[in-house]
Amino acid sequence: MLSSIEAKSEYVISASKYQKENCPSSLGSVRFINHFITENSLNVIEKLLKEYFADEIKQKPRVCVVGLHACADLSVTMLDIFSKMSYFGVLAIMPCCYHRLKQKTNGEFFNFPVSNVLKMLGTLYNGEEFLKVPFLRLACQQTIEKFKSLPLAERQKQSKSWMLRAILQFIAKEENCTVQRLKRKSGKHTDYEAANLIEKYVSNIGDTHKVIYKGNVDDRERPMDESLLKKKFLEKWSEYEEQCDVLEFLSTFQTHIQTICENLVLLDRVQFLQEKGLQCFCYKIADNYISPRCHALIAFKM
Ligand SMILES: C[S@@+](CC[C@H](N)C(=O)[O-])C[C@H]1O[C@@H](n2cnc3c(N)ncnc32)[C@H](O)[C@@H]1O
């Protein structure tokens, strides 16, 4: 028997629809539950186990917890619940989106570092200065193996698209604005090869991003004038166009330190469970060319 917990109701609906259409033989064996897991979910999960798996947990209370790309705080929350819940015997969880970890008002994360060892090292080596969102973003980038496999033209295309985004951010900062990405993408990657790349990007900008002045008095959004934004964008582009190479060098350097950052995040979580007296290991279980987040935390109770 399997129970699946998901925060978004639309995903719960589409998952059970998919199951009906593609795996009808498993209908009686899987339960879908719509719930946002927090550190207070212990009771909800226990109730759920007792309701759906009463016989199983009576005979052998060794429930296995599995999470595929359990993003942001979810992985750490599950490690914590795993350590506290007597029914749980084994855990295999593949974390992702480290940069989405929830922050306190002072910028610290609730769940990074989580182990006493990394907290102590962070204090010793001024971790508060660099164990921040950019560090977690680096940990979330593509791996060096994948990066090396990209043809030069592809890397140049990436640098160009980063430069476009960086210019947008630069203008927003100068104008005391924030940038919000809208649902529509800025264009397919192949568009960046086109001779009229900038014209396309600039003409689409109102559909792809919102640039909004900060600190609105009456809570109404005040967007930056689109024609002013486009004019400034073209000015900045002519200033920085020749420097796309710099971004390529920078991203090469970043990709080389990606593994170090990700290892620190993963080992912090391994250590977190070990400090609670549990066995925990980290294994590479997927092809990083397909999924850059390819490590799983495996834990079990003896
Ligand atoms: C990155 S997706 C992974 C989806 C799928 N397992 C995969 O690998 O393609 C993470 C999923 O976890 C759900 N999620 C994130 N935090 C959650 C939480 N605290 N409780 C329940 N679901 C959560 C999200 O809504 C999302 O559907």
XYZ file of C-alpha atoms and ligand atoms in Angstrom:
329
model
C 0.000 0.000 0.000
C 1.114 3.485 -0.845
C 0.014 6.861 0.395
C 0.909 9.989 -1.507
C 0.858 13.456 0.062
C 0.854 16.592 -2.086
C 0.284 20.251 -1.196
C -1.415 21.355 -4.411
C -4.956 20.085 -4.926
C -4.699 20.304 -8.726
C -1.724 17.902 -8.665
C -3.668 15.491 -6.460
C -6.517 15.524 -8.980
C -4.235 15.050 -11.995
C -2.258 12.280 -10.243
C -5.391 10.253 -9.476
C -6.678 10.880 -13.030
C -3.354 9.643 -14.421
C -3.514 6.583 -12.200
C -7.056 5.741 -13.338
C -6.057 6.026 -16.977
C -2.666 4.364 -16.860
C -2.453 2.052 -13.837
C -6.043 0.947 -13.072
C -4.792 -2.231 -11.406
C -3.207 -0.130 -8.629
C -6.401 1.781 -7.787
C -7.019 0.043 -4.471
C -3.403 0.342 -3.357
C -2.720 4.064 -3.535
C -4.240 6.893 -1.511
C -3.816 10.524 -2.513
C -3.919 13.114 0.229
C -3.964 16.864 -0.209
C -1.895 18.300 2.632
C 0.968 20.777 3.069
C 3.551 19.038 5.241
C 5.032 21.149 8.030
C 6.876 20.310 11.232
C 3.397 20.051 12.811
C 2.216 17.310 10.422
C 3.227 14.440 12.689
C -0.349 13.953 13.955
C -1.850 14.178 10.463
C 0.541 11.533 9.151
C 0.022 9.269 12.150
C -3.778 9.515 11.749
C -3.439 8.761 8.069
C -1.304 5.679 8.729
C -3.740 4.372 11.322
C -6.677 4.989 9.008
C -5.272 3.465 5.838
C -2.591 1.056 7.000
C -3.959 -0.221 10.296
C -3.165 -3.889 9.565
C 0.268 -3.235 8.090
C 1.507 -1.098 10.973
C 0.169 -3.571 13.517
C 2.103 -6.446 11.963
C 5.309 -4.600 11.091
C 5.665 -0.913 11.874
C 8.357 -0.260 9.249
C 6.829 2.279 6.906
C 9.135 3.611 4.165
C 9.119 7.322 3.306
C 9.971 8.223 -0.294
C 10.319 11.681 -1.816
C 11.321 12.463 -5.382
C 12.516 16.045 -5.717
C 11.095 17.076 -2.380
C 11.721 20.769 -2.760
C 12.688 23.594 -0.409
C 12.005 22.809 3.276
C 10.080 19.620 2.606
C 13.158 17.339 2.678
C 14.368 18.630 6.042
C 10.841 18.584 7.462
C 10.511 14.939 6.429
C 13.902 14.064 7.966
C 12.717 15.572 11.213
C 9.322 13.813 11.114
C 11.094 10.574 10.199
C 13.269 10.844 13.300
C 10.227 11.393 15.545
C 7.683 8.969 14.079
C 8.015 5.457 15.475
C 6.213 3.850 12.479
C 8.849 5.067 10.019
C 11.686 2.598 9.451
C 13.332 3.642 6.180
C 13.631 6.896 4.263
C 14.810 7.682 0.712
C 14.435 11.302 -0.248
C 15.855 13.269 -3.138
C 15.993 16.981 -2.232
C 15.924 19.942 -4.611
C 15.364 23.751 -4.824
C 17.640 24.555 -1.889
C 17.367 28.283 -2.710
C 13.650 28.210 -1.861
C 14.285 27.409 1.812
C 12.134 29.624 4.018
C 13.908 32.564 5.667
C 13.335 34.349 8.956
C 12.925 38.144 8.967
C 16.652 38.521 9.729
C 17.540 36.557 6.578
C 18.602 33.358 8.377
C 17.083 30.099 7.172
C 14.906 27.927 9.376
C 16.474 24.798 7.892
C 20.022 25.651 6.866
C 22.311 24.868 8.522
C 20.327 22.241 10.426
C 23.090 20.167 11.980
C 24.870 21.285 15.134
C 28.219 20.719 13.417
C 27.535 23.091 10.527
C 25.895 25.625 12.842
C 29.065 25.597 14.933
C 31.369 25.852 11.886
C 29.158 28.625 10.499
C 29.649 30.602 13.703
C 33.427 30.021 13.638
C 33.909 31.001 9.976
C 31.352 33.812 9.516
C 28.898 31.556 7.696
C 26.198 34.234 7.937
C 28.172 36.184 5.316
C 28.095 33.519 2.615
C 25.645 30.732 3.529
C 22.885 32.722 1.858
C 20.489 32.450 -1.087
C 23.236 32.879 -3.779
C 25.157 29.987 -2.173
C 22.016 27.823 -2.289
C 21.366 28.884 -5.890
C 24.881 27.737 -6.782
C 24.175 24.406 -5.090
C 21.130 24.102 -7.361
C 22.853 24.751 -10.677
C 23.588 22.203 -13.341
C 26.541 19.916 -12.628
C 30.012 20.359 -14.066
C 29.662 17.149 -16.123
C 26.533 18.469 -17.835
C 28.113 21.885 -18.332
C 31.216 20.392 -19.976
C 29.047 18.409 -22.359
C 27.378 21.553 -23.753
C 28.678 22.797 -27.105
C 30.339 26.223 -27.034
C 27.488 27.769 -29.043
C 24.991 26.612 -26.401
C 27.045 28.143 -23.587
C 27.293 31.416 -25.520
C 23.532 31.421 -25.965
C 23.097 30.943 -22.211
C 25.501 33.822 -21.463
C 23.507 36.086 -23.751
C 20.228 35.256 -22.074
C 21.799 35.814 -18.627
C 23.119 39.186 -19.794
C 19.604 40.183 -20.882
C 18.200 39.227 -17.490
C 21.090 40.955 -15.674
C 20.404 44.192 -17.582
C 16.754 44.053 -16.565
C 17.778 43.637 -12.928
C 20.310 46.466 -13.225
C 17.661 48.886 -14.538
C 15.205 47.809 -11.838
C 17.819 48.490 -9.158
C 18.629 51.926 -10.562
C 14.925 52.800 -10.641
C 14.240 51.346 -7.147
C 11.981 48.681 -8.655
C 11.533 44.926 -8.299
C 11.306 42.483 -11.196
C 8.609 39.826 -11.368
C 8.663 37.135 -14.003
C 5.318 36.556 -15.648
C 4.154 33.117 -16.719
C 5.125 33.625 -20.367
C 8.716 32.699 -21.178
C 11.031 35.318 -22.675
C 11.242 33.330 -25.879
C 12.687 30.039 -26.972
C 16.432 29.649 -26.702
C 16.666 29.474 -30.488
C 15.346 33.050 -30.556
C 18.591 34.193 -28.992
C 20.454 33.175 -32.107
C 18.362 35.450 -34.281
C 19.903 38.610 -35.648
C 17.040 40.653 -34.176
C 17.446 39.082 -30.724
C 17.338 42.327 -28.769
C 14.403 43.732 -30.688
C 12.436 40.563 -29.903
C 13.403 40.520 -26.231
C 12.601 44.200 -25.802
C 9.316 44.072 -27.680
C 8.185 41.104 -25.519
C 9.349 42.582 -22.233
C 5.908 43.783 -21.081
C 4.520 40.252 -21.529
C 7.395 38.444 -19.869
C 8.303 40.625 -16.878
C 6.748 43.184 -14.574
C 9.013 45.965 -13.290
C 7.323 47.581 -10.287
C 8.278 50.526 -8.089
C 8.983 49.535 -4.492
C 7.111 50.904 -1.486
C 3.721 51.785 -2.989
C 1.816 53.967 -0.542
C -1.681 52.689 -1.337
C -0.738 49.039 -1.993
C -1.424 49.455 -5.688
C 1.312 48.291 -8.031
C 2.960 51.094 -9.959
C 4.756 49.611 -12.947
C 7.665 51.311 -14.654
C 6.674 53.003 -17.891
C 7.232 50.442 -20.642
C 8.673 52.807 -23.231
C 11.145 54.180 -20.660
C 12.102 50.615 -19.723
C 12.654 49.681 -23.367
C 14.717 52.826 -24.019
C 16.926 52.176 -20.980
C 17.263 48.525 -21.934
C 18.612 49.356 -25.395
C 21.075 51.868 -23.922
C 22.412 49.326 -21.432
C 22.587 46.603 -24.034
C 24.804 48.707 -26.294
C 27.011 49.367 -23.255
C 27.322 45.692 -22.183
C 26.793 43.709 -25.388
C 30.501 43.003 -25.779
C 30.783 41.654 -22.233
C 28.724 38.485 -22.600
C 32.047 36.617 -22.491
C 32.522 37.737 -18.902
C 29.302 35.957 -17.947
C 30.536 32.826 -19.681
C 33.743 32.869 -17.603
C 31.769 33.569 -14.455
C 29.301 30.742 -15.070
C 32.238 28.363 -15.762
C 33.725 29.309 -12.421
C 30.347 28.967 -10.685
C 29.722 25.552 -12.149
C 33.077 24.391 -10.823
C 32.051 25.204 -7.263
C 28.492 23.841 -7.594
C 29.439 20.408 -6.242
C 31.124 21.895 -3.182
C 28.030 23.944 -2.330
C 25.628 21.054 -2.876
C 27.794 18.644 -0.871
C 27.713 21.031 2.061
C 23.899 21.211 1.956
C 23.526 17.435 1.674
C 26.111 16.577 4.308
C 24.489 19.034 6.713
C 21.276 16.989 6.386
C 23.102 13.661 6.786
C 24.761 15.010 9.903
C 21.388 16.321 11.190
C 19.976 12.777 11.283
C 23.215 11.252 12.573
C 23.119 13.663 15.494
C 19.708 12.178 16.327
C 21.335 8.749 16.484
C 20.046 7.514 13.109
C 21.930 5.933 10.226
C 21.954 8.284 7.234
C 23.899 8.278 3.957
C 23.922 10.195 0.717
C 24.025 8.360 -2.635
C 24.037 9.496 -6.238
C 21.087 7.569 -7.624
C 20.256 9.241 -10.956
C 22.000 10.417 -14.085
C 22.968 14.046 -13.548
C 22.624 14.728 -17.290
C 18.900 14.050 -16.892
C 18.347 15.376 -13.391
C 20.995 17.691 -11.935
C 19.574 16.971 -8.472
C 20.566 13.339 -8.486
C 21.465 12.574 -4.861
C 19.223 10.807 -2.383
C 19.406 10.836 1.380
C 18.896 7.321 2.664
C 18.182 6.729 6.320
C 17.029 3.862 8.431
C 16.372 2.911 12.008
C 18.038 -0.197 13.354
C 9.792 19.692 -7.434
S 8.178 18.992 -7.346
C 8.550 17.304 -7.630
C 7.411 16.561 -8.233
C 7.716 15.110 -8.642
N 8.003 14.284 -7.506
C 8.855 15.087 -9.618
O 9.966 14.690 -9.298
O 8.629 15.500 -10.776
C 7.844 19.087 -5.639
C 6.406 18.794 -5.291
O 6.292 18.765 -3.869
C 5.157 19.518 -3.484
N 5.483 20.071 -2.156
C 6.465 20.941 -1.838
N 6.481 21.187 -0.520
C 5.491 20.438 0.020
C 5.011 20.258 1.345
N 5.587 20.890 2.364
N 3.982 19.396 1.551
C 3.423 18.727 0.520
N 3.827 18.862 -0.764
C 4.846 19.707 -1.021
C 5.010 20.597 -4.528
O 3.695 21.096 -4.593
C 5.416 19.845 -5.794
O 4.326 19.201 -6.397
